[in-house]
mmCIF file of C-alpha atoms in Angstrom:
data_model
loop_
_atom_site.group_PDB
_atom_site.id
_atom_site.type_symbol
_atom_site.label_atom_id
_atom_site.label_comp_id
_atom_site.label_asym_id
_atom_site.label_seq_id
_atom_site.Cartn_x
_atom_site.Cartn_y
_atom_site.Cartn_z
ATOM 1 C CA UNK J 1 0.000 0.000 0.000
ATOM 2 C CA UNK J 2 1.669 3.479 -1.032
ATOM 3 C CA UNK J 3 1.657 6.078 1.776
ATOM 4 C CA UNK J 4 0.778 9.722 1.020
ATOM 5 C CA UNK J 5 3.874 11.762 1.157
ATOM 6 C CA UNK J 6 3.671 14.799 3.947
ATOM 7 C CA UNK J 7 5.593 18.019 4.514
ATOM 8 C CA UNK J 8 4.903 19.109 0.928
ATOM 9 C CA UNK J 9 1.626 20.919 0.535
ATOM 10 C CA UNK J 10 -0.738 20.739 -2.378
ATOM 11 C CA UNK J 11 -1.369 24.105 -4.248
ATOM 12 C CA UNK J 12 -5.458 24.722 -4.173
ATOM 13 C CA UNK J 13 -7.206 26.360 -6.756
ATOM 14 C CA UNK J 14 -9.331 29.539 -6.098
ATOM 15 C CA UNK J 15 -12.759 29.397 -6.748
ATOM 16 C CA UNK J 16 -12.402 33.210 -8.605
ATOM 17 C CA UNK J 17 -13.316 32.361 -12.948
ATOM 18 C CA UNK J 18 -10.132 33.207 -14.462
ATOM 19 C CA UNK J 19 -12.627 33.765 -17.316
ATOM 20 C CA UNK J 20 -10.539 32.575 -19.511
ATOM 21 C CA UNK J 21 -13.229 31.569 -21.648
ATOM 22 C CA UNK J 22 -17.279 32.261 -20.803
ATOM 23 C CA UNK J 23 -20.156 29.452 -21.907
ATOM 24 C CA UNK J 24 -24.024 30.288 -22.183
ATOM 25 C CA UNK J 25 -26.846 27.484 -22.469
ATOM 26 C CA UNK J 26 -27.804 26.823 -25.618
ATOM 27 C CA UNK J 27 -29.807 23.709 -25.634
ATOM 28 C CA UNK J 28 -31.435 21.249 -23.225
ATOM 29 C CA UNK J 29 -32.903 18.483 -23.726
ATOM 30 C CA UNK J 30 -35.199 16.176 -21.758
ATOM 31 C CA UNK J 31 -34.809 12.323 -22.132
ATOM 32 C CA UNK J 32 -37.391 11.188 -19.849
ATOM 33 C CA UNK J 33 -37.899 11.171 -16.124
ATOM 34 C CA UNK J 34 -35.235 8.426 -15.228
ATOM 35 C CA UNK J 35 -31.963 9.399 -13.933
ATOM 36 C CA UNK J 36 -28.503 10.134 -16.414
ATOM 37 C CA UNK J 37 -25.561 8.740 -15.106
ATOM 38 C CA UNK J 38 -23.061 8.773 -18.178
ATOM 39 C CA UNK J 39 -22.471 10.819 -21.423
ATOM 40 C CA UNK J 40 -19.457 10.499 -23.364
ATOM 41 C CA UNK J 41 -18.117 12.497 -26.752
ATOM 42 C CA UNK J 42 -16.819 10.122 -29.585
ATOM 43 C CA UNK J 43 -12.756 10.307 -29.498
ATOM 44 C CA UNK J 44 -11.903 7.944 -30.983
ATOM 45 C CA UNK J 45 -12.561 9.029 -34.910
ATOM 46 C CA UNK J 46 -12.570 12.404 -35.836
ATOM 47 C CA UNK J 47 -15.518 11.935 -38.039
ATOM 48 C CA UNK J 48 -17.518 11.548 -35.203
ATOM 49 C CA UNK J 49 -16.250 13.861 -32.610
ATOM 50 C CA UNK J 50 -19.323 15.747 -32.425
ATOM 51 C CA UNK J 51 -21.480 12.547 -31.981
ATOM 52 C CA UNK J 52 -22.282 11.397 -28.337
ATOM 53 C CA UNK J 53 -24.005 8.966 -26.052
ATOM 54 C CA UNK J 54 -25.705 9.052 -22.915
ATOM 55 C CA UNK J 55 -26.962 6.000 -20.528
ATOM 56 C CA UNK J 56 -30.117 5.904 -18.089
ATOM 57 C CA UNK J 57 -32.396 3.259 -17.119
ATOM 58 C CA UNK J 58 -32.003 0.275 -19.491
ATOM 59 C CA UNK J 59 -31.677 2.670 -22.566
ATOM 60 C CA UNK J 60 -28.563 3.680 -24.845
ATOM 61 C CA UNK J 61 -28.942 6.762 -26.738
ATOM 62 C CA UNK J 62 -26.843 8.346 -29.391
ATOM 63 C CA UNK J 63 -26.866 12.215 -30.353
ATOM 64 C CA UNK J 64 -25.120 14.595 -32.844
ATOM 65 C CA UNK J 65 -24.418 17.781 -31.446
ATOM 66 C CA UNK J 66 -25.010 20.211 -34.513
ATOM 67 C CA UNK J 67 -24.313 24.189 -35.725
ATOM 68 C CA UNK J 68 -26.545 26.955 -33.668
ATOM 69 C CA UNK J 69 -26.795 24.313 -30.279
ATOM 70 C CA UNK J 70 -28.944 21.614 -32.184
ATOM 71 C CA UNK J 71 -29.067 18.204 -30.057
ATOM 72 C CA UNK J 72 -29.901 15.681 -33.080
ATOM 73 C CA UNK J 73 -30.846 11.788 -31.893
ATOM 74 C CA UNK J 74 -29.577 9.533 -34.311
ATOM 75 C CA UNK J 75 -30.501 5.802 -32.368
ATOM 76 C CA UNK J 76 -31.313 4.290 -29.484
ATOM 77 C CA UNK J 77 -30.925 0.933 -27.612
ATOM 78 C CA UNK J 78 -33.313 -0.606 -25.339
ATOM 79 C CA UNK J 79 -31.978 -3.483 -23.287
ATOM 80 C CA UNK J 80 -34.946 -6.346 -23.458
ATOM 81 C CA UNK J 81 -34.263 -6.993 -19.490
ATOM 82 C CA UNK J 82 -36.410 -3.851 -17.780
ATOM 83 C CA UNK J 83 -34.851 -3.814 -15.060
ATOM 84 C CA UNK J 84 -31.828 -3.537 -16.408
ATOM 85 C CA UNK J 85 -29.989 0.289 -15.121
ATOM 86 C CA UNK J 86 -27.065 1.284 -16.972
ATOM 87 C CA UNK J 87 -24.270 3.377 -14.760
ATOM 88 C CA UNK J 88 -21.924 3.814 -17.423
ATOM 89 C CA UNK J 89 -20.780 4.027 -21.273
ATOM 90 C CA UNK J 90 -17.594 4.343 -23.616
ATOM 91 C CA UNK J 91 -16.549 4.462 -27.336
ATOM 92 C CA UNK J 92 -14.682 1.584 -28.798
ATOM 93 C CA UNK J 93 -14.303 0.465 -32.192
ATOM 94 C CA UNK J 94 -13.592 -3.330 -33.870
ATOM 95 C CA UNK J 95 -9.988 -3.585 -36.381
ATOM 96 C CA UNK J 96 -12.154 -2.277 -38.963
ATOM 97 C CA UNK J 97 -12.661 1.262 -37.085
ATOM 98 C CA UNK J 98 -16.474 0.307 -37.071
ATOM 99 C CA UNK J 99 -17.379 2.581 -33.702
ATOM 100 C CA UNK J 100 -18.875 0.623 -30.842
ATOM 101 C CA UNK J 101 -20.964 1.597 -27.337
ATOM 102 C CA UNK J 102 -19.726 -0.173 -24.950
ATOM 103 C CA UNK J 103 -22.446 0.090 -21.850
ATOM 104 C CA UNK J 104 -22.851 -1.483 -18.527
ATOM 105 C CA UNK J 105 -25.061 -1.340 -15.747
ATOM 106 C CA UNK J 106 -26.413 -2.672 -12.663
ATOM 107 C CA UNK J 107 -26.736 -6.613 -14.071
ATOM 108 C CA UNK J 108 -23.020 -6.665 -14.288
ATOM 109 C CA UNK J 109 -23.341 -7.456 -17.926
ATOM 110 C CA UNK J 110 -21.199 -5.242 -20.385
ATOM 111 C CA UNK J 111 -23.618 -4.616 -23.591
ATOM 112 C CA UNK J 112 -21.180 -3.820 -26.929
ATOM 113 C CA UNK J 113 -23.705 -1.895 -29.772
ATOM 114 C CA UNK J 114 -22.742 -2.249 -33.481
ATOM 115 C CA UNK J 115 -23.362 1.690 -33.976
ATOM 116 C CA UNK J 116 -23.360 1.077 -37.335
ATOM 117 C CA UNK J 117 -25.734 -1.064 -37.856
ATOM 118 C CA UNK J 118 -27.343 -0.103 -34.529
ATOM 119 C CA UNK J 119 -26.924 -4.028 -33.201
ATOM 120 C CA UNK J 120 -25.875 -5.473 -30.209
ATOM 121 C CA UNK J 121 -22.506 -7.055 -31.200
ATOM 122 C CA UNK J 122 -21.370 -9.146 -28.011
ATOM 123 C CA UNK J 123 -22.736 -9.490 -24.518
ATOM 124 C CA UNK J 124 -19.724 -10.566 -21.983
ATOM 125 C CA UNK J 125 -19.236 -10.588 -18.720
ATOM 126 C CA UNK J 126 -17.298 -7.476 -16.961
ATOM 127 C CA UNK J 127 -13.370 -8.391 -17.744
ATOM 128 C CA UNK J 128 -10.818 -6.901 -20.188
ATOM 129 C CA UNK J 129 -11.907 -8.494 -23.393
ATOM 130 C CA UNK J 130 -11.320 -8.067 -27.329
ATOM 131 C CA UNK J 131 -14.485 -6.670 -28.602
ATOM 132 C CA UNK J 132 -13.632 -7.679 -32.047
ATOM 133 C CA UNK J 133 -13.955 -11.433 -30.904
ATOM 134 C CA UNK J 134 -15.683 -11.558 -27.857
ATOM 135 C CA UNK J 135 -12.675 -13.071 -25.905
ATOM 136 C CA UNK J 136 -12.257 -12.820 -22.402
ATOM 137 C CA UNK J 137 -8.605 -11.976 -22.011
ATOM 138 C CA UNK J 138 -7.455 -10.983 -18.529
ATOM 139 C CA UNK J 139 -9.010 -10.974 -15.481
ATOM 140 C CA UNK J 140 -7.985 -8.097 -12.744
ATOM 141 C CA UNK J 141 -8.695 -9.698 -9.391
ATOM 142 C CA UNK J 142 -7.835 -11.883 -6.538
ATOM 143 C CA UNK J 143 -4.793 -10.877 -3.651
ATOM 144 C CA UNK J 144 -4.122 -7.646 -4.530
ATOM 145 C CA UNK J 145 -7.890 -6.905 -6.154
ATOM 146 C CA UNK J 146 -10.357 -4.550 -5.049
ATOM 147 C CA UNK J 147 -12.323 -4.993 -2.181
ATOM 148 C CA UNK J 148 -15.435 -3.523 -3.074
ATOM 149 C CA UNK J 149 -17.130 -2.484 -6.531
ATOM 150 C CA UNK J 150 -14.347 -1.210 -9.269
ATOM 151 C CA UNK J 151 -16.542 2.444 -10.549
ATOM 152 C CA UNK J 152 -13.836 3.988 -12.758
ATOM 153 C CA UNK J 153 -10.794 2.706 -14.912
ATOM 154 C CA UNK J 154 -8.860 5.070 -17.214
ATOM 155 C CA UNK J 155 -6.183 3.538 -19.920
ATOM 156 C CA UNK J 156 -2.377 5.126 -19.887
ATOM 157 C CA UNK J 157 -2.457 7.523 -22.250
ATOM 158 C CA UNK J 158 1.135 6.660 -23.752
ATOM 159 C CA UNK J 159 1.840 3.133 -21.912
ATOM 160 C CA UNK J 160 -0.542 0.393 -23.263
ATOM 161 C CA UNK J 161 0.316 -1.851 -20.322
ATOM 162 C CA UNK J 162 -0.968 0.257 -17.523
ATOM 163 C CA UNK J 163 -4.448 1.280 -16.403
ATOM 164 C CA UNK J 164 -5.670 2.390 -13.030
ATOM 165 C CA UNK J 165 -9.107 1.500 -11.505
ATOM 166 C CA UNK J 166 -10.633 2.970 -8.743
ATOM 167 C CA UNK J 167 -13.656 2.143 -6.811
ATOM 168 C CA UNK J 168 -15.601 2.052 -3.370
ATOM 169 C CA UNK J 169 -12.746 0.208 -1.450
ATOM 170 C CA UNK J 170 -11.578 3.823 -1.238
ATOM 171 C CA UNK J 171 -8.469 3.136 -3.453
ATOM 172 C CA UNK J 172 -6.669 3.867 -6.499
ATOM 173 C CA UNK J 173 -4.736 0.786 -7.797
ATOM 174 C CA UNK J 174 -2.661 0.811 -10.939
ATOM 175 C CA UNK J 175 -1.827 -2.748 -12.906
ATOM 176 C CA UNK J 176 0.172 -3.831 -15.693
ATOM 177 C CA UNK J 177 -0.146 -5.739 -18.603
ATOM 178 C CA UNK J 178 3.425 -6.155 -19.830
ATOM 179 C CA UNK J 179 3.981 -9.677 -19.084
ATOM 180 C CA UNK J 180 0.552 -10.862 -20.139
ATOM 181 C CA UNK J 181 0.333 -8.917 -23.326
ATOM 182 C CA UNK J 182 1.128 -11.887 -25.019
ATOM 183 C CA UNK J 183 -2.442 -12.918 -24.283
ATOM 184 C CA UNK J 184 -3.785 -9.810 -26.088
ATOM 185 C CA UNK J 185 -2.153 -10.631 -28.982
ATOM 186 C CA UNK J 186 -3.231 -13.931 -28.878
ATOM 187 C CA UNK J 187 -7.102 -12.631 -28.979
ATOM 188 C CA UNK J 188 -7.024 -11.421 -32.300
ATOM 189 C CA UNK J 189 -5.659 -14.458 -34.398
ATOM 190 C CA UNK J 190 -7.780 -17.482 -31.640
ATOM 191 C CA UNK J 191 -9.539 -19.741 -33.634
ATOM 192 C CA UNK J 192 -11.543 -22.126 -31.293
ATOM 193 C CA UNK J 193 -14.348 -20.740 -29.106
ATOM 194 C CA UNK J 194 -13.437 -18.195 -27.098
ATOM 195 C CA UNK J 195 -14.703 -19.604 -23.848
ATOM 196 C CA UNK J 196 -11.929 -22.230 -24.899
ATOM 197 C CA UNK J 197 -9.261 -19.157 -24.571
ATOM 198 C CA UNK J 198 -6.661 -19.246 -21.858
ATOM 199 C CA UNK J 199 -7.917 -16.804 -19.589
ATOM 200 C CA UNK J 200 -5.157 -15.295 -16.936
ATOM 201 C CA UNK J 201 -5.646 -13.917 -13.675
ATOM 202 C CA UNK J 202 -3.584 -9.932 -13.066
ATOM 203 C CA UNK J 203 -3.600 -10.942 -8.848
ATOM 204 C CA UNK J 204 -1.783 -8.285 -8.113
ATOM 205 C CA UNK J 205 -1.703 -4.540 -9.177
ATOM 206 C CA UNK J 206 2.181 -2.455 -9.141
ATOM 207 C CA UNK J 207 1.122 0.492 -6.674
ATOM 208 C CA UNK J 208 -1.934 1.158 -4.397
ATOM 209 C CA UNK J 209 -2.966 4.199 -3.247
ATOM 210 C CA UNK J 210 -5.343 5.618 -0.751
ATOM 211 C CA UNK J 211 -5.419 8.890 -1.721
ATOM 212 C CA UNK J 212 -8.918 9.755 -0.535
ATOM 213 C CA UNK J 213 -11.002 8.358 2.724
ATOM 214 C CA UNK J 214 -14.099 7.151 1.149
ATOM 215 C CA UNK J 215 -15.259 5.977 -2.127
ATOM 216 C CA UNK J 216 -13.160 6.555 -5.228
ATOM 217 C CA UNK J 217 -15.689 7.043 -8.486
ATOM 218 C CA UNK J 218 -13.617 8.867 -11.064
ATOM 219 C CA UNK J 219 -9.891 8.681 -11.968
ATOM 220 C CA UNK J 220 -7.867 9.958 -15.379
ATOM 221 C CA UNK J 221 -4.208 9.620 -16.416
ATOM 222 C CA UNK J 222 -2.759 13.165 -16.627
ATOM 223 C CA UNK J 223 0.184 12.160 -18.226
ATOM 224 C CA UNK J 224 2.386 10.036 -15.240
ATOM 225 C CA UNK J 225 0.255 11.907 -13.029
ATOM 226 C CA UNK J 226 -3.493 10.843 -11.886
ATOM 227 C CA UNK J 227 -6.678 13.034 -11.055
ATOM 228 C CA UNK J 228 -9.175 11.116 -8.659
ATOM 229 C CA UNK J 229 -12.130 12.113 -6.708
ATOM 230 C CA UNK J 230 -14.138 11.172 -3.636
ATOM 231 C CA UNK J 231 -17.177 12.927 -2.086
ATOM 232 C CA UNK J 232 -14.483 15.837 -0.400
ATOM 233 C CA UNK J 233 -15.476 18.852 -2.920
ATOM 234 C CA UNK J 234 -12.498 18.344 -4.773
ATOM 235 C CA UNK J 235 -10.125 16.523 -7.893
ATOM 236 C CA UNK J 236 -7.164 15.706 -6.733
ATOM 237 C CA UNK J 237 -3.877 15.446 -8.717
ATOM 238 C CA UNK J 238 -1.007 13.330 -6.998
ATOM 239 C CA UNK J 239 1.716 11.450 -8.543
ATOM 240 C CA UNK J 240 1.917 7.607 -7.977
ATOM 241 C CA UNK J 241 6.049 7.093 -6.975
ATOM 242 C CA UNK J 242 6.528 3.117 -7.306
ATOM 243 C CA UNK J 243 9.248 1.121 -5.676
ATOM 244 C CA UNK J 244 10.463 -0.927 -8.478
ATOM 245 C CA UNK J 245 11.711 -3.815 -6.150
ATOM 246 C CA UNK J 246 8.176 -3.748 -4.082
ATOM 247 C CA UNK J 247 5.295 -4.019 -6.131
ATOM 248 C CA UNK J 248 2.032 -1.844 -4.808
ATOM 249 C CA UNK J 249 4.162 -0.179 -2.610
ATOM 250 C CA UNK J 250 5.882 3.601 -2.812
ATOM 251 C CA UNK J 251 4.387 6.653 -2.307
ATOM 252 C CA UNK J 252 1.733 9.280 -3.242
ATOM 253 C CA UNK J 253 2.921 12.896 -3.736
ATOM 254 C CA UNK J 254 -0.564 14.855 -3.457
ATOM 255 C CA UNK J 255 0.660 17.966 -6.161
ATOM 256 C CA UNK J 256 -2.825 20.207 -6.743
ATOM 257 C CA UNK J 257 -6.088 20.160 -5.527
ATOM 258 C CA UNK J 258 -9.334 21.835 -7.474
ATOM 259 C CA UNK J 259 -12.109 22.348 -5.300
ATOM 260 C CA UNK J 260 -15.715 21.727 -6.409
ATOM 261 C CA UNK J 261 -18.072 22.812 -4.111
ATOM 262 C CA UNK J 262 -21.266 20.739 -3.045
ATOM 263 C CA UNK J 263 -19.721 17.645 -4.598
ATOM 264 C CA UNK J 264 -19.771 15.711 -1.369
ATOM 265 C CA UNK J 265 -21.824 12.593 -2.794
ATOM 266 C CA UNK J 266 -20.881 10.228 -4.650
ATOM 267 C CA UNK J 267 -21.164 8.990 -8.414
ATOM 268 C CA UNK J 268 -20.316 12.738 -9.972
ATOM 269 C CA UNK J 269 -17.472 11.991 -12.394
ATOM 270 C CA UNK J 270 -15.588 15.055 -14.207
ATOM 271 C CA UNK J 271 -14.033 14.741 -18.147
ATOM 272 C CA UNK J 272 -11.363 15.865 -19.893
ATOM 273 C CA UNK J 273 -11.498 17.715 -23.511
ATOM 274 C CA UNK J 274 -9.369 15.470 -25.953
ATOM 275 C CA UNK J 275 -5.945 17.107 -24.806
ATOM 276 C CA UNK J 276 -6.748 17.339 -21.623
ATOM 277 C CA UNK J 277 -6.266 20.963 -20.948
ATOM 278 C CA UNK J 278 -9.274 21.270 -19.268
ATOM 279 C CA UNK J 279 -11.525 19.227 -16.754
ATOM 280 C CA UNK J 280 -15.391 19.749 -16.335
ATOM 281 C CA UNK J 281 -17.243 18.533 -13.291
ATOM 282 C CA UNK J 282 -21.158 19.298 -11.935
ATOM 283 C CA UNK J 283 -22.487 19.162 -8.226
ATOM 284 C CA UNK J 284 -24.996 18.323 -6.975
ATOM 285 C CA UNK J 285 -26.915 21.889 -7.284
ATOM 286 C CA UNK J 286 -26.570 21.663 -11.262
ATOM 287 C CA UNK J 287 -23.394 23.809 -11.704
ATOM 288 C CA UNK J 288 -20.192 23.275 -13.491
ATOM 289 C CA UNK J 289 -16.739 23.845 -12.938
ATOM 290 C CA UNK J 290 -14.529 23.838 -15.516
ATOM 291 C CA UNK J 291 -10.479 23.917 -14.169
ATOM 292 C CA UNK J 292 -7.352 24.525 -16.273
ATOM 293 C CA UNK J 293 -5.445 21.453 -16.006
ATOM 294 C CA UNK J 294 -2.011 22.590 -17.654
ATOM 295 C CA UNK J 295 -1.610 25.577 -14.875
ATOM 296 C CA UNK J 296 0.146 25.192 -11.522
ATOM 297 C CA UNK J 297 -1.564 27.277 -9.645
ATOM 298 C CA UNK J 298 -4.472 25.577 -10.805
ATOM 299 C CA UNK J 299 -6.944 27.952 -12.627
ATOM 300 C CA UNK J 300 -10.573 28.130 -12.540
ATOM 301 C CA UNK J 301 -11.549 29.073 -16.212
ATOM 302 C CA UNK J 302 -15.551 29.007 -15.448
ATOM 303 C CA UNK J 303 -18.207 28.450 -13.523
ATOM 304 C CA UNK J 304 -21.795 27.547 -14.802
ATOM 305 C CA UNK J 305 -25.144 27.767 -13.755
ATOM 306 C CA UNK J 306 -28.795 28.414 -14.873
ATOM 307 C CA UNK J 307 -31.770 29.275 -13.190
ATOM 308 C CA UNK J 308 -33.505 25.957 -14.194
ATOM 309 C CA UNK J 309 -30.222 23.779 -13.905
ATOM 310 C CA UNK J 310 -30.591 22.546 -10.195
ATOM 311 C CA UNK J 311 -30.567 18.735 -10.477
ATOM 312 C CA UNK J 312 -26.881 16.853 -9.443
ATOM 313 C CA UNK J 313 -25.226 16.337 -12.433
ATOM 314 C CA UNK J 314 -23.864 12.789 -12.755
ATOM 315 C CA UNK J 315 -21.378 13.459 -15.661
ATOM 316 C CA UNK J 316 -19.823 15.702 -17.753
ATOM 317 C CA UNK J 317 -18.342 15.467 -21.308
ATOM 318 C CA UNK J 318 -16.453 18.010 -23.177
ATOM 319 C CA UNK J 319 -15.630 17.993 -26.679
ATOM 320 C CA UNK J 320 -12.364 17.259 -28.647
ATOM 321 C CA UNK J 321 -11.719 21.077 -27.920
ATOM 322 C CA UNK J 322 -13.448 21.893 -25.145
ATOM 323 C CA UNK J 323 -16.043 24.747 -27.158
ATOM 324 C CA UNK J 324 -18.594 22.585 -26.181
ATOM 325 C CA UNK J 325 -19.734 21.112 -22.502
ATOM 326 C CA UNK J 326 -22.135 18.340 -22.247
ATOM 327 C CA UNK J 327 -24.028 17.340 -18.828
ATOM 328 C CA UNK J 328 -26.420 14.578 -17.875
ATOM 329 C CA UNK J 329 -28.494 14.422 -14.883
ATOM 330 C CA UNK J 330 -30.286 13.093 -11.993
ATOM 331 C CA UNK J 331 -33.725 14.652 -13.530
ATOM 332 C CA UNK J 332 -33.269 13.135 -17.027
ATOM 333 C CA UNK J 333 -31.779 15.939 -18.383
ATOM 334 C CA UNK J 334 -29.143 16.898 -21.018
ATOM 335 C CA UNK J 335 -27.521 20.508 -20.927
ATOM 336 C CA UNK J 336 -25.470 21.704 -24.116
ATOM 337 C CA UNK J 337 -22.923 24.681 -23.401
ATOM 338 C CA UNK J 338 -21.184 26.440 -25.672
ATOM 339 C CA UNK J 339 -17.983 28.443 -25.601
ATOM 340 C CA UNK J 340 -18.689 32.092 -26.470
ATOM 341 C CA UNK J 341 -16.944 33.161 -29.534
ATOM 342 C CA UNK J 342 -13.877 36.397 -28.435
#
């Protein structure tokens, strides 16, 4: 377990808008009375970065955002089991580049939609898996697993080994790949069923951190660095400092903190525009706060809110540039932003 580094305090943010650059409202929509907990922009092909999706109940809906604020819906997915309640959603794509939704909920079922033909293209269980052939590659669990439900995982954004996972065992745990990456390969040219395919077990992640004192439900790679957040009104950014010769141990060196106020419960998650120089993150009075991320002080470049906006906002997404601020929430609601041309 890594211990948080003292004697070196984290520079806060100030709540003052830098106003850096200023957003106004320009479209909401209302997808029905059943909570939003996810919406995520398209990054992985850039002929889709304006198209997004949103999860809530047992439905899967896709949007374009368009010129002037329009909110176009271009499909939707129904799961057949009603009781189904999806938490969360992602882009993915096959070899092909044929985009994917990858969706999963409270069933512990992972749903993967053919977008492009708007069918569902594999149903797994939750483990890393190839989506172009269904395989079940790795399994991240056992020793030196979670203790409690797993509610975020981010990819490396330079390392494919790594990813860090974070969830309501209060931790951050980071795990690599390297030495079973042999495996992934493998998934791509396996021939016999994939329930036939040699499944491994990753027992034991490289570094553990408890950062935060309760439950962990969002965490990003910032380069080396990580940004995580609890229920404390705040992202934290802290750099994970591994002992090479002890695996999960070293320490955490908390850097910046960027307060959010009235974020103290759980299941808000922030985003990240496509180069990450910006985070955006709701509360739960319907306000956003959008932070600099490449500033040290950190830098608060706005702060949203409308009259009618007062439902907890669940998620955030902002576009490849950040021009354009996506929330879903608790009401059923979608808010568009927009940047306001200088």
């Amino acid at each position: 377990m890594a211990r948080t580094a003292i004697g070196c305090e984290p520079l806060v943010g100030s709540l003052t808008p830098s106003k850096k650059r200023e957003y106004r409202v320009t479209n909401k929509l209302q997808e029905g009375k059943r909570p939003l907990y996810a919406v995520v922009f398209n990054f992985i092909d850039s002929r889709y970065f304006n198209v997004f999706a949103t999860v809530g109940g047992n439905r899967v809906t896709v949007y374009q955002c368009l010129e002037g604020g329009v909110i176009a819906a271009l499909q939707s997915y129904v799961d057949e089991d009603k009781e189904e309640s999806f938490y969360t959603v992602s882009w993915a794509c096959n070899v092909d580049g044929i985009p994917f939704l990858v969706a999963g909920g409270i069933n512990g079922i992972i749903r993967v939609i053919d977008v492009s033909n708007e069918k569902l293209h594999k149903d797994e269980s939750v483990r890393l898996w190839n989506v172009q052939t269904g395989i079940c590659i790795l399994i991240f669990a056992g020793a030196g697993g979670h203790r409690n439900e797993v509610l975020s995982v981010d990819f490396h954004p330079s390392d494919i080994y790594r990813i860090a996972s974070c969830g309501m065992d209060n931790t951050v745990k980071i795990w690599s790949m390297k030495e079973f990456w042999t495996y992934v390969e493998k998934s791509f040219t396996w021939t016999d069923l994939p329930s036939k395919f040699p499944t491994k077990y990753v027992q034991f992640p490289v570094f553990i951190a408890s950062v935060h004192s309760n439950y962990v439900d969002c965490n990003r790679w910032l380069g080396d660095f990580i940004l995580s957040k609890s229920v404390d009104n705040e992202i934290v950014l802290w750099e994970p400092k591994m002992k090479e010769q002890s695996p999960g141990e070293g320490t955490a060196d908390i850097l910046q903190k960027y307060p959010v106020p009235e974020c103290d419960i759980w299941f808000i998650k922030f985003s990240c525009d496509f180069h990450y120089n910006a985070a955006a993150i709701g509360n739960r009075e319907g306000k956003i706060f959008v932070w600099e991320l490449q500033s040290s002080p950190p830098v608060l470049i706005a702060r949203l809110s409308h009259a009618q906006s007062k439902s907890p906002i669940r998620q955030t997404a902002m576009s490849y540039d950040g021009s354009t601020i996506l929330s879903c929430c608790e009401d059923g609601a979608i808010w568009r932003w927009d940047a306001i041309p200088t």
